[in-house]
Short mmCIF file of C-alpha atoms and ligand atoms in Angstrom, two decimals:
data_model
loop_
_atom_site.label_atom_id
_atom_site.label_comp_id
_atom_site.label_asym_id
_atom_site.label_seq_id
_atom_site.Cartn_x
_atom_site.Cartn_y
_atom_site.Cartn_z
CA UNK A 903 34.40 26.33 -17.09
CA UNK A 904 32.91 24.01 -19.75
CA UNK A 905 34.32 20.47 -19.63
CA UNK A 906 36.72 19.79 -22.48
CA UNK A 907 35.24 17.39 -25.03
CA UNK A 908 37.00 14.08 -25.61
CA UNK A 909 35.18 13.70 -28.93
CA UNK A 910 37.47 13.61 -31.95
CA UNK A 911 35.65 16.35 -33.89
CA UNK A 912 36.05 20.04 -34.62
CA UNK A 913 33.48 22.64 -35.60
CA UNK A 914 33.14 22.55 -39.39
CA UNK A 915 33.92 18.83 -39.73
CA UNK A 916 31.59 16.83 -41.95
CA UNK A 917 30.39 13.48 -40.58
CA UNK A 918 28.20 10.68 -41.82
CA UNK A 919 25.51 9.95 -39.27
CA UNK A 920 22.77 7.33 -38.92
CA UNK A 921 19.73 8.90 -37.22
CA UNK A 922 17.79 6.79 -34.74
CA UNK A 923 15.05 8.93 -33.28
CA UNK A 924 13.75 12.47 -32.66
CA UNK A 925 14.85 14.39 -29.59
CA UNK A 926 12.74 16.57 -27.27
CA UNK A 927 14.29 19.67 -28.88
CA UNK A 928 12.74 18.64 -32.21
CA UNK A 929 16.09 17.69 -33.78
CA UNK A 930 16.92 14.24 -35.14
CA UNK A 931 19.29 12.28 -32.88
CA UNK A 932 21.88 9.94 -34.35
CA UNK A 933 25.32 8.38 -34.08
CA UNK A 934 28.38 9.05 -36.28
CA UNK A 935 29.48 6.24 -38.56
CA UNK A 936 32.07 4.04 -36.82
CA UNK A 937 30.86 4.85 -33.29
CA UNK A 938 28.58 2.83 -31.01
CA UNK A 939 25.13 4.16 -30.05
CA UNK A 940 25.56 6.15 -26.82
CA UNK A 941 29.23 6.94 -27.48
CA UNK A 942 28.40 10.27 -29.12
CA UNK A 943 24.97 11.68 -30.02
CA UNK A 944 24.55 14.03 -32.94
CA UNK A 945 21.58 16.43 -32.95
CA UNK A 946 20.50 17.77 -36.34
CA UNK A 947 17.35 19.73 -37.19
CA UNK A 948 15.29 18.27 -40.03
CA UNK A 949 16.96 14.84 -39.87
CA UNK A 950 14.55 11.88 -39.66
CA UNK A 951 14.77 8.49 -37.93
CA UNK A 952 16.47 5.96 -40.25
CA UNK A 953 18.19 8.68 -42.32
CA UNK A 954 21.85 8.25 -43.16
CA UNK A 955 23.03 11.80 -43.72
CA UNK A 956 26.08 13.99 -44.08
CA UNK A 957 26.12 16.75 -41.45
CA UNK A 958 28.42 19.65 -40.58
CA UNK A 959 29.43 20.09 -36.93
CA UNK A 960 28.38 23.45 -35.45
CA UNK A 961 29.06 22.81 -31.75
CA UNK A 962 30.73 20.20 -29.55
CA UNK A 963 29.89 19.28 -25.98
CA UNK A 964 31.35 16.60 -23.75
CA UNK A 965 29.24 13.72 -25.15
CA UNK A 966 27.24 15.20 -27.99
CA UNK A 967 27.53 17.30 -31.07
CA UNK A 968 25.18 19.76 -32.76
CA UNK A 969 25.32 19.69 -36.53
CA UNK A 970 23.58 21.08 -39.61
CA UNK A 971 22.15 18.80 -42.25
CA UNK A 972 24.24 18.90 -45.45
CA UNK A 973 22.79 16.02 -47.45
CA UNK A 974 20.50 13.05 -46.91
CA UNK A 975 22.40 10.08 -48.33
CA UNK A 976 19.76 7.42 -47.61
CA UNK A 977 16.34 8.64 -46.50
CA UNK A 978 14.73 6.85 -43.52
CA UNK A 979 11.33 5.14 -43.93
CA UNK A 980 9.46 7.99 -42.20
CA UNK A 981 10.82 10.78 -44.39
CA UNK A 982 8.37 12.53 -46.75
CA UNK A 983 8.50 15.63 -48.94
CA UNK A 984 7.35 18.55 -46.78
CA UNK A 985 3.99 19.99 -47.94
CA UNK A 986 5.24 23.58 -47.49
CA UNK A 987 7.77 24.98 -49.99
CA UNK A 988 9.63 27.02 -47.33
CA UNK A 989 9.84 24.27 -44.69
CA UNK A 990 13.64 23.87 -45.06
CA UNK A 991 14.31 27.48 -44.08
CA UNK A 992 11.26 28.63 -42.08
CA UNK A 993 11.59 28.57 -38.30
CA UNK A 994 7.89 28.11 -37.64
CA UNK A 995 7.51 24.30 -37.76
CA UNK A 996 9.87 21.38 -37.33
CA UNK A 997 8.48 18.03 -38.41
CA UNK A 998 6.89 18.44 -41.85
CA UNK A 999 9.53 16.03 -43.20
CA UNK A 1000 8.00 13.15 -41.18
CA UNK A 1001 4.87 11.15 -42.03
CA UNK A 1002 2.02 12.03 -39.70
CA UNK A 1003 2.09 8.54 -38.14
CA UNK A 1004 5.81 8.99 -37.44
CA UNK A 1005 5.17 12.39 -35.83
CA UNK A 1006 2.66 10.79 -33.47
CA UNK A 1007 4.96 7.86 -32.66
CA UNK A 1008 7.93 10.16 -32.05
CA UNK A 1009 5.90 12.43 -29.74
CA UNK A 1010 4.94 9.38 -27.71
CA UNK A 1011 8.57 8.28 -27.52
CA UNK A 1012 9.77 11.74 -26.51
CA UNK A 1013 7.04 12.02 -23.85
CA UNK A 1014 7.88 8.53 -22.47
CA UNK A 1015 11.49 9.63 -22.11
CA UNK A 1016 10.70 13.02 -20.58
CA UNK A 1017 8.10 11.69 -18.13
CA UNK A 1018 10.27 8.79 -16.92
CA UNK A 1019 11.17 10.61 -13.71
CA UNK A 1020 7.50 11.13 -12.88
CA UNK A 1021 5.86 7.83 -13.80
CA UNK A 1022 6.82 4.33 -12.69
CA UNK A 1023 4.39 2.53 -14.99
CA UNK A 1024 4.81 3.53 -18.67
CA UNK A 1025 1.45 1.96 -19.55
CA UNK A 1026 -0.36 4.95 -17.97
CA UNK A 1027 0.81 7.03 -20.94
CA UNK A 1028 -1.73 6.86 -23.81
CA UNK A 1029 -0.84 6.95 -27.51
CA UNK A 1030 -0.94 10.50 -28.88
CA UNK A 1031 -4.49 11.40 -29.94
CA UNK A 1032 -4.12 12.71 -33.50
CA UNK A 1033 -5.36 16.04 -34.75
CA UNK A 1034 -8.27 15.36 -37.17
CA UNK A 1035 -6.44 17.72 -39.56
CA UNK A 1036 -2.63 17.48 -39.46
CA UNK A 1037 -2.58 20.64 -41.61
CA UNK A 1038 -5.03 23.54 -41.66
CA UNK A 1039 -5.78 23.40 -37.93
CA UNK A 1040 -4.59 26.70 -36.40
CA UNK A 1041 -7.17 29.30 -35.46
CA UNK A 1042 -4.63 31.87 -34.30
CA UNK A 1043 -0.89 32.51 -34.56
CA UNK A 1044 1.93 34.94 -34.93
CA UNK A 1045 3.56 36.27 -38.12
CA UNK A 1046 6.41 38.68 -38.72
CA UNK A 1047 5.87 41.80 -40.85
CA UNK A 1048 8.43 44.23 -42.26
CA UNK A 1049 7.54 47.46 -44.06
CA UNK A 1050 9.74 48.78 -46.85
CA UNK A 1051 8.25 51.93 -48.38
CA UNK A 1052 4.60 51.18 -49.06
CA UNK A 1053 5.18 47.42 -49.22
CA UNK A 1054 4.50 45.07 -46.32
CA UNK A 1055 6.34 41.74 -46.40
CA UNK A 1056 4.72 39.06 -44.26
CA UNK A 1057 6.08 35.74 -43.12
CA UNK A 1058 8.05 34.01 -40.37
CA UNK A 1059 11.50 34.21 -38.87
CA UNK A 1060 14.09 32.08 -40.68
CA UNK A 1061 15.12 28.97 -38.77
CA UNK A 1062 17.59 30.05 -35.99
CA UNK A 1063 17.77 33.61 -37.34
CA UNK A 1064 15.99 36.96 -37.18
CA UNK A 1065 15.70 37.22 -40.97
CA UNK A 1066 12.26 37.22 -42.54
CA UNK A 1067 11.08 34.34 -44.73
CA UNK A 1068 8.32 35.89 -46.81
CA UNK A 1069 5.34 33.59 -47.43
CA UNK A 1070 2.06 33.90 -49.31
CA UNK A 1071 0.26 31.37 -47.14
CA UNK A 1072 0.97 28.97 -44.31
CA UNK A 1073 -0.61 25.49 -44.51
CA UNK A 1074 -0.84 25.15 -40.71
CA UNK A 1075 -3.61 27.75 -40.44
CA UNK A 1076 -7.29 27.08 -41.05
CA UNK A 1077 -8.15 28.10 -44.64
CA UNK A 1078 -9.89 31.29 -43.41
CA UNK A 1079 -6.43 32.52 -42.29
CA UNK A 1080 -4.06 30.54 -44.53
CA UNK A 1081 -5.49 32.06 -47.70
CA UNK A 1082 -5.83 35.63 -46.40
CA UNK A 1083 -2.17 36.66 -45.95
CA UNK A 1084 -2.60 39.15 -48.78
CA UNK A 1085 -5.49 40.83 -46.98
CA UNK A 1086 -3.54 40.80 -43.70
CA UNK A 1087 -0.54 42.50 -45.38
CA UNK A 1088 -2.85 45.12 -46.93
CA UNK A 1089 -4.43 45.80 -43.55
CA UNK A 1090 -0.97 46.75 -42.22
CA UNK A 1091 -0.30 49.39 -44.90
CA UNK A 1092 -0.42 52.99 -43.60
CA UNK A 1093 -0.58 51.86 -40.00
CA UNK A 1094 2.64 53.52 -38.88
CA UNK A 1095 4.98 50.52 -38.95
CA UNK A 1096 8.57 51.79 -38.67
CA UNK A 1097 10.56 51.21 -41.86
CA UNK A 1098 12.59 47.97 -42.13
CA UNK A 1099 11.77 46.91 -38.55
CA UNK A 1100 10.35 43.48 -37.76
CA UNK A 1101 6.89 43.51 -36.17
CA UNK A 1102 5.21 40.63 -34.41
CA UNK A 1103 1.70 40.35 -35.87
CA UNK A 1104 -0.87 38.37 -33.92
CA UNK A 1105 -3.73 37.01 -36.04
CA UNK A 1106 -7.00 35.41 -34.96
CA UNK A 1107 -9.83 33.84 -36.96
CA UNK A 1108 -13.47 33.87 -35.95
CA UNK A 1109 -14.54 30.66 -37.67
CA UNK A 1110 -18.24 31.48 -37.35
CA UNK A 1111 -18.07 34.75 -39.34
CA UNK A 1112 -14.77 34.52 -41.23
CA UNK A 1113 -13.54 37.70 -39.52
CA UNK A 1114 -9.82 38.12 -38.85
CA UNK A 1115 -8.46 40.25 -36.03
CA UNK A 1116 -4.87 41.45 -36.15
CA UNK A 1117 -2.62 43.53 -33.95
CA UNK A 1118 1.11 44.21 -34.15
CA UNK A 1119 3.97 45.18 -31.92
CA UNK A 1120 7.59 45.97 -32.65
CA UNK A 1121 10.07 43.23 -31.81
CA UNK A 1122 11.96 45.96 -29.94
CA UNK A 1123 8.91 46.96 -27.97
CA UNK A 1124 10.37 50.02 -26.35
CA UNK A 1125 11.30 51.71 -29.61
CA UNK A 1126 8.13 51.76 -31.71
CA UNK A 1127 4.46 52.11 -30.89
CA UNK A 1128 2.15 49.10 -31.11
CA UNK A 1129 -0.38 48.79 -33.91
CA UNK A 1130 -3.87 48.65 -32.42
CA UNK A 1131 -6.20 45.80 -33.27
CA UNK A 1132 -8.16 46.01 -36.51
CA UNK A 1133 -10.59 43.50 -37.98
CA UNK A 1134 -10.93 42.30 -41.56
CA UNK A 1135 -14.63 41.59 -41.85
CA UNK A 1136 -16.06 38.46 -43.50
CA UNK A 1137 -16.60 40.46 -46.72
CA UNK A 1138 -13.00 41.79 -46.72
CA UNK A 1139 -13.86 45.28 -45.37
CA UNK A 1140 -11.32 46.70 -42.91
CA UNK A 1141 -12.90 47.74 -39.60
CA UNK A 1142 -10.95 50.32 -37.60
CA UNK A 1143 -11.71 50.51 -33.87
CA UNK A 1144 -13.72 47.28 -34.01
CA UNK A 1145 -16.36 47.07 -31.33
CA UNK A 1146 -15.29 43.69 -30.05
CA UNK A 1147 -17.37 43.96 -26.89
CA UNK A 1148 -20.50 44.16 -29.03
CA UNK A 1149 -19.30 41.75 -31.74
CA UNK A 1150 -16.90 39.36 -29.96
CA UNK A 1151 -15.16 36.38 -31.53
CA UNK A 1152 -16.54 32.95 -30.70
CA UNK A 1153 -15.73 29.26 -30.64
CA UNK A 1154 -17.73 26.07 -30.26
CA UNK A 1155 -16.97 24.07 -27.12
CA UNK A 1156 -18.94 21.06 -25.92
CA UNK A 1157 -21.97 21.99 -28.04
CA UNK A 1158 -22.07 25.62 -26.86
CA UNK A 1159 -20.73 28.88 -28.26
CA UNK A 1160 -18.34 30.76 -26.03
CA UNK A 1161 -17.36 34.33 -26.79
CA UNK A 1162 -14.21 36.30 -26.23
CA UNK A 1163 -12.02 39.23 -27.20
CA UNK A 1164 -9.21 38.05 -29.53
CA UNK A 1165 -6.65 39.06 -26.89
CA UNK A 1166 -7.99 36.29 -24.58
CA UNK A 1167 -6.20 32.96 -24.51
CA UNK A 1168 -7.96 30.26 -26.56
CA UNK A 1169 -6.67 26.82 -27.55
CA UNK A 1170 -4.96 26.88 -30.95
CA UNK A 1171 -6.55 23.76 -32.47
CA UNK A 1172 -10.35 23.76 -32.01
CA UNK A 1173 -10.80 20.13 -33.11
CA UNK A 1174 -8.24 18.77 -30.62
CA UNK A 1175 -9.66 21.10 -27.97
CA UNK A 1176 -13.03 19.33 -28.31
CA UNK A 1177 -11.32 16.03 -27.50
CA UNK A 1178 -9.37 17.59 -24.62
CA UNK A 1179 -12.54 19.05 -23.11
CA UNK A 1180 -14.36 15.70 -23.43
CA UNK A 1181 -11.46 13.98 -21.65
CA UNK A 1182 -11.38 16.67 -18.97
CA UNK A 1183 -15.05 16.00 -18.30
CA UNK A 1184 -14.42 12.25 -18.18
CA UNK A 1185 -11.46 12.50 -15.79
CA UNK A 1186 -13.04 15.06 -13.44
CA UNK A 1187 -16.30 13.03 -13.51
CA UNK A 1188 -18.53 15.96 -12.55
CA UNK A 1189 -21.74 15.30 -10.66
CA UNK A 1190 -24.13 17.52 -8.81
CA UNK A 1191 -22.28 19.38 -6.07
CA UNK A 1192 -18.75 18.09 -6.85
CA UNK A 1193 -16.47 20.87 -5.57
CA UNK A 1194 -13.90 21.78 -8.24
CA UNK A 1195 -11.13 24.36 -7.90
CA UNK A 1196 -10.12 25.32 -11.44
CA UNK A 1197 -6.89 27.29 -11.85
CA UNK A 1198 -5.94 29.22 -15.00
CA UNK A 1199 -9.51 28.93 -16.28
CA UNK A 1200 -9.42 31.43 -19.19
CA UNK A 1201 -12.80 32.24 -20.73
CA UNK A 1202 -14.51 29.07 -19.48
CA UNK A 1203 -13.29 26.37 -21.88
CA UNK A 1204 -13.43 23.74 -19.11
CA UNK A 1205 -15.46 25.52 -16.40
CA UNK A 1206 -18.64 25.66 -18.47
CA UNK A 1207 -18.68 21.97 -19.52
CA UNK A 1208 -17.89 20.93 -15.92
CA UNK A 1209 -20.49 23.21 -14.32
CA UNK A 1210 -23.11 22.30 -16.93
CA UNK A 1211 -22.84 18.74 -15.58
CA UNK A 1212 -23.41 19.84 -12.02
CA UNK A 1213 -19.92 20.55 -10.65
CA UNK A 1214 -19.60 23.57 -8.37
CA UNK A 1215 -16.60 25.36 -9.89
CA UNK A 1216 -14.41 28.09 -8.45
CA UNK A 1217 -12.68 29.42 -11.60
CA UNK A 1218 -9.43 31.37 -11.05
CA UNK A 1219 -8.20 33.48 -13.99
CA UNK A 1220 -6.02 36.55 -13.51
CA UNK A 1221 -6.13 38.09 -16.99
CA UNK A 1222 -8.21 41.29 -16.86
CA UNK A 1223 -9.17 40.63 -20.50
CA UNK A 1224 -10.29 37.00 -20.07
CA UNK A 1225 -11.90 37.22 -16.63
CA UNK A 1226 -14.93 39.35 -17.71
CA UNK A 1227 -15.52 37.08 -20.71
CA UNK A 1228 -15.53 34.05 -18.42
CA UNK A 1229 -18.28 35.76 -16.40
CA UNK A 1230 -20.27 36.71 -19.51
CA UNK A 1231 -20.01 33.18 -20.94
CA UNK A 1232 -21.14 31.60 -17.68
CA UNK A 1233 -24.09 34.02 -17.50
CA UNK A 1234 -25.07 33.37 -21.12
CA UNK A 1235 -25.16 29.60 -20.59
CA UNK A 1236 -26.48 29.77 -17.06
CA UNK A 1237 -27.33 30.00 -14.44
CA UNK A 1238 -24.31 27.77 -13.79
CA UNK A 1239 -22.69 26.98 -10.44
CA UNK A 1240 -19.45 28.85 -11.25
CA UNK A 1241 -17.81 31.48 -9.03
CA UNK A 1242 -15.11 33.59 -10.71
CA UNK A 1243 -11.96 34.77 -8.96
CA UNK A 1244 -9.73 37.27 -10.79
CA UNK A 1245 -6.73 36.84 -8.52
CA UNK A 1246 -3.37 35.39 -9.45
CA UNK A 1247 -3.42 31.59 -8.90
CA UNK A 1248 -1.00 31.71 -5.97
CA UNK A 1249 -2.79 34.57 -4.21
CA UNK A 1250 -6.15 32.88 -4.73
CA UNK A 1251 -4.89 29.51 -3.41
CA UNK A 1252 -3.24 31.12 -0.39
CA UNK A 1253 -6.43 33.03 0.43
CA UNK A 1254 -8.55 29.88 0.08
CA UNK A 1255 -6.22 27.88 2.28
CA UNK A 1256 -6.30 30.57 4.97
CA UNK A 1257 -10.08 30.09 4.99
CA UNK A 1258 -9.71 26.29 5.33
CA UNK A 1259 -11.31 25.68 1.92
CA UNK A 1260 -11.29 22.08 0.63
CA UNK A 1261 -12.17 20.67 -2.81
CA UNK A 1262 -12.98 17.27 -4.31
CA UNK A 1263 -10.97 17.94 -7.47
CA UNK A 1264 -8.36 20.52 -8.48
CA UNK A 1265 -8.25 21.14 -12.24
CA UNK A 1266 -5.33 23.18 -13.56
CA UNK A 1267 -4.24 24.37 -17.03
CA UNK A 1268 -1.32 26.78 -16.54
CA UNK A 1269 0.69 28.56 -19.25
CA UNK A 1270 3.84 26.83 -20.63
CA UNK A 1271 5.88 27.72 -17.52
CA UNK A 1272 3.63 25.44 -15.47
CA UNK A 1273 2.20 26.09 -12.01
CA UNK A 1274 5.67 26.41 -10.49
CA UNK A 1275 6.78 25.07 -7.13
CA UNK A 1276 4.76 27.44 -4.91
CA UNK A 1277 1.37 26.79 -6.53
CA UNK A 1278 2.16 23.06 -6.83
CA UNK A 1279 2.87 22.90 -3.09
CA UNK A 1280 -0.29 24.73 -2.19
CA UNK A 1281 -2.72 22.80 -4.46
CA UNK A 1282 -1.63 19.62 -2.69
CA UNK A 1283 -3.15 20.97 0.53
CA UNK A 1284 -6.84 21.20 -0.45
CA UNK A 1285 -7.56 17.55 0.43
CA UNK A 1286 -8.68 16.90 -3.17
CA UNK A 1287 -8.98 13.25 -4.12
CA UNK A 1288 -7.80 14.05 -7.65
CA UNK A 1289 -5.71 16.71 -9.38
CA UNK A 1290 -6.09 16.98 -13.15
CA UNK A 1291 -3.23 18.87 -14.79
CA UNK A 1292 -3.30 20.02 -18.45
CA UNK A 1293 0.16 20.91 -19.73
CA UNK A 1294 1.85 21.80 -23.02
CA UNK A 1295 5.35 21.42 -21.56
CA UNK A 1296 6.34 17.91 -20.36
CA UNK A 1297 9.45 19.06 -18.45
CA UNK A 1298 7.45 21.56 -16.40
CA UNK A 1299 4.76 18.93 -15.83
CA UNK A 1300 7.48 16.66 -14.41
CA UNK A 1301 8.84 19.41 -12.14
CA UNK A 1302 5.37 20.19 -10.73
CA UNK A 1303 4.22 16.56 -10.76
CA UNK A 1304 7.15 15.52 -8.56
CA UNK A 1305 5.98 18.06 -5.98
CA UNK A 1306 2.44 16.64 -6.13
CA UNK A 1307 3.89 13.14 -5.77
CA UNK A 1308 5.87 14.17 -2.71
CA UNK A 1309 2.48 15.12 -1.20
CA UNK A 1310 1.00 11.69 -1.96
CA UNK A 1311 -0.59 12.41 -5.38
CA UNK A 1312 0.46 9.71 -7.85
CA UNK A 1313 0.01 9.97 -11.62
CA UNK A 1314 -2.55 7.34 -12.70
CA UNK A 1315 -3.02 8.36 -16.35
CA UNK A 1316 -1.35 10.74 -18.73
CA UNK A 1317 -3.19 11.37 -21.99
CA UNK A 1318 -1.31 12.91 -24.91
CA UNK A 1319 -2.77 15.07 -27.70
CA UNK A 1320 -1.38 16.38 -30.95
CA UNK A 1321 -2.55 19.95 -30.50
CA UNK A 1322 0.36 21.25 -32.65
CA UNK A 1323 0.96 18.94 -35.68
CA UNK A 1324 4.12 19.52 -37.75
CA UNK A 1325 5.91 20.86 -34.67
CA UNK A 1326 7.55 18.98 -31.80
CA UNK A 1327 5.15 20.49 -29.24
CA UNK A 1328 2.48 18.41 -27.53
CA UNK A 1329 -0.38 18.72 -25.06
CA UNK A 1330 -1.08 16.39 -22.17
CA UNK A 1331 -3.68 15.80 -19.50
CA UNK A 1332 -2.34 14.13 -16.35
CA UNK A 1333 -4.48 12.68 -13.57
CA UNK A 1334 -2.95 12.52 -10.07
CA UNK A 1335 -4.77 10.58 -7.36
CA UNK A 1336 -4.17 10.35 -3.66
CA UNK A 1337 -3.60 6.85 -2.29
C1 SAM B 755 -2.97 27.71 -21.04
S1 SAM B 755 -4.11 28.99 -20.74
C2 SAM B 755 -5.55 28.04 -20.32
C3 SAM B 755 -6.86 28.75 -20.36
C4 SAM B 755 -8.10 27.87 -20.35
N1 SAM B 755 -7.98 26.78 -19.41
C5 SAM B 755 -8.41 27.33 -21.74
O1 SAM B 755 -8.37 26.11 -21.95
O2 SAM B 755 -8.69 28.15 -22.63
C6 SAM B 755 -3.56 29.65 -19.21
C7 SAM B 755 -4.44 30.75 -18.64
O3 SAM B 755 -3.88 31.15 -17.39
C8 SAM B 755 -3.99 32.54 -17.23
N2 SAM B 755 -2.94 32.90 -16.27
C9 SAM B 755 -1.62 33.09 -16.52
N3 SAM B 755 -0.95 33.29 -15.38
C10 SAM B 755 -1.86 33.24 -14.37
C11 SAM B 755 -1.76 33.35 -12.96
N4 SAM B 755 -0.59 33.58 -12.37
N5 SAM B 755 -2.87 33.21 -12.22
C12 SAM B 755 -4.06 32.98 -12.81
N6 SAM B 755 -4.23 32.87 -14.16
C13 SAM B 755 -3.14 32.99 -14.93
C14 SAM B 755 -3.84 33.08 -18.63
O4 SAM B 755 -4.43 34.36 -18.75
C15 SAM B 755 -4.56 32.01 -19.46
O5 SAM B 755 -5.91 32.33 -19.63
#
């Protein structure tokens, strides 16, 4: 049974709150007027540090309260007018009301707090490397589409709701996508979308040619058929059944072009990815013959730069879509000393361990859920002198990092990157060394 709250509030009460900081959830965190900091925390989306604001209580826990913003009475020094007209209601981004410098500072503060359990020395955490473009950086993303008659409405889910917020553009995307929502909506006409049902539309930009790939699936997947991928060509022509094996999408990484099917995972922010790859190379310190086990290797974003500098890479990637592209990319830029393994990371690690394999470095870049306890346990057993862990989820990095630490791998640097400006999400690269 939930503990009864001793806080003197009820749902629906209006409070005046002074906000101090941003929380890991993306909400502003503050204290009600008349209470001491720490006595009761109030969490409110779209509040900013330094704001004094009126809020309405929506939920009460033992020591904190969730509340909606009613009115900003005194804006804090970091508050700015959001560049997007639908920011207040759209559920897609969270921090457009903060200056970019404040976003970076708050991400650092949130990461310091979240990583406390893993690191003893806070100075190993770098400042957050900014995105060269705080807007107009996304090369792919997800929209919501609803068909009514012959009209397709395109946009995002409303903040904390399933309703659609219709938009004409989104400033987070690169211009080649941001300014093409009209064309994307037109491409979805007559494609069999069920009436008045929300569809998840995945969009991808090929920066080199201006082509856009899109595919859609019903939010209730079982009920309605998916919409197969189509491509809007650079000149606006719609290409049905696009031959993506012959004309794949591409991105520039480390001075090379790597190719892929739009269903493959690629990093969302190409400019920050360049920095991440350069730092991966620096921290792995590849040299001829260095034995690297790379887990969750995708289409070769890190494998190719590492192998091109002499490292002998075993690249493990289980996606049947990405794995062949990793092989093609390595061949195109090769010969490179990369061996590809299409097994699941755990199965691959277990098999390698059974054969007494050892590595100099383990490099890992798992999905948001992290490696998980089983893979974290097993990667500690390859006698590597260093484990480099790329993560977009600090809590899962802490969970896995504590397992590595229990096996003698201590975090020696954690580099932070603003891969996702205007949102509370962040990317990190952690180096664990055995001593
Ligand atoms: C965050 S992405 C990183 C990809 C690549 N390192 C990059 O930078 O583009 C995670 C990758 O792990 C793959 N993946 C997910 N679960 C996996 C598993 N259990 N075993 C192996 N690969 C997996 C996904 O297909 C995806 O390509």
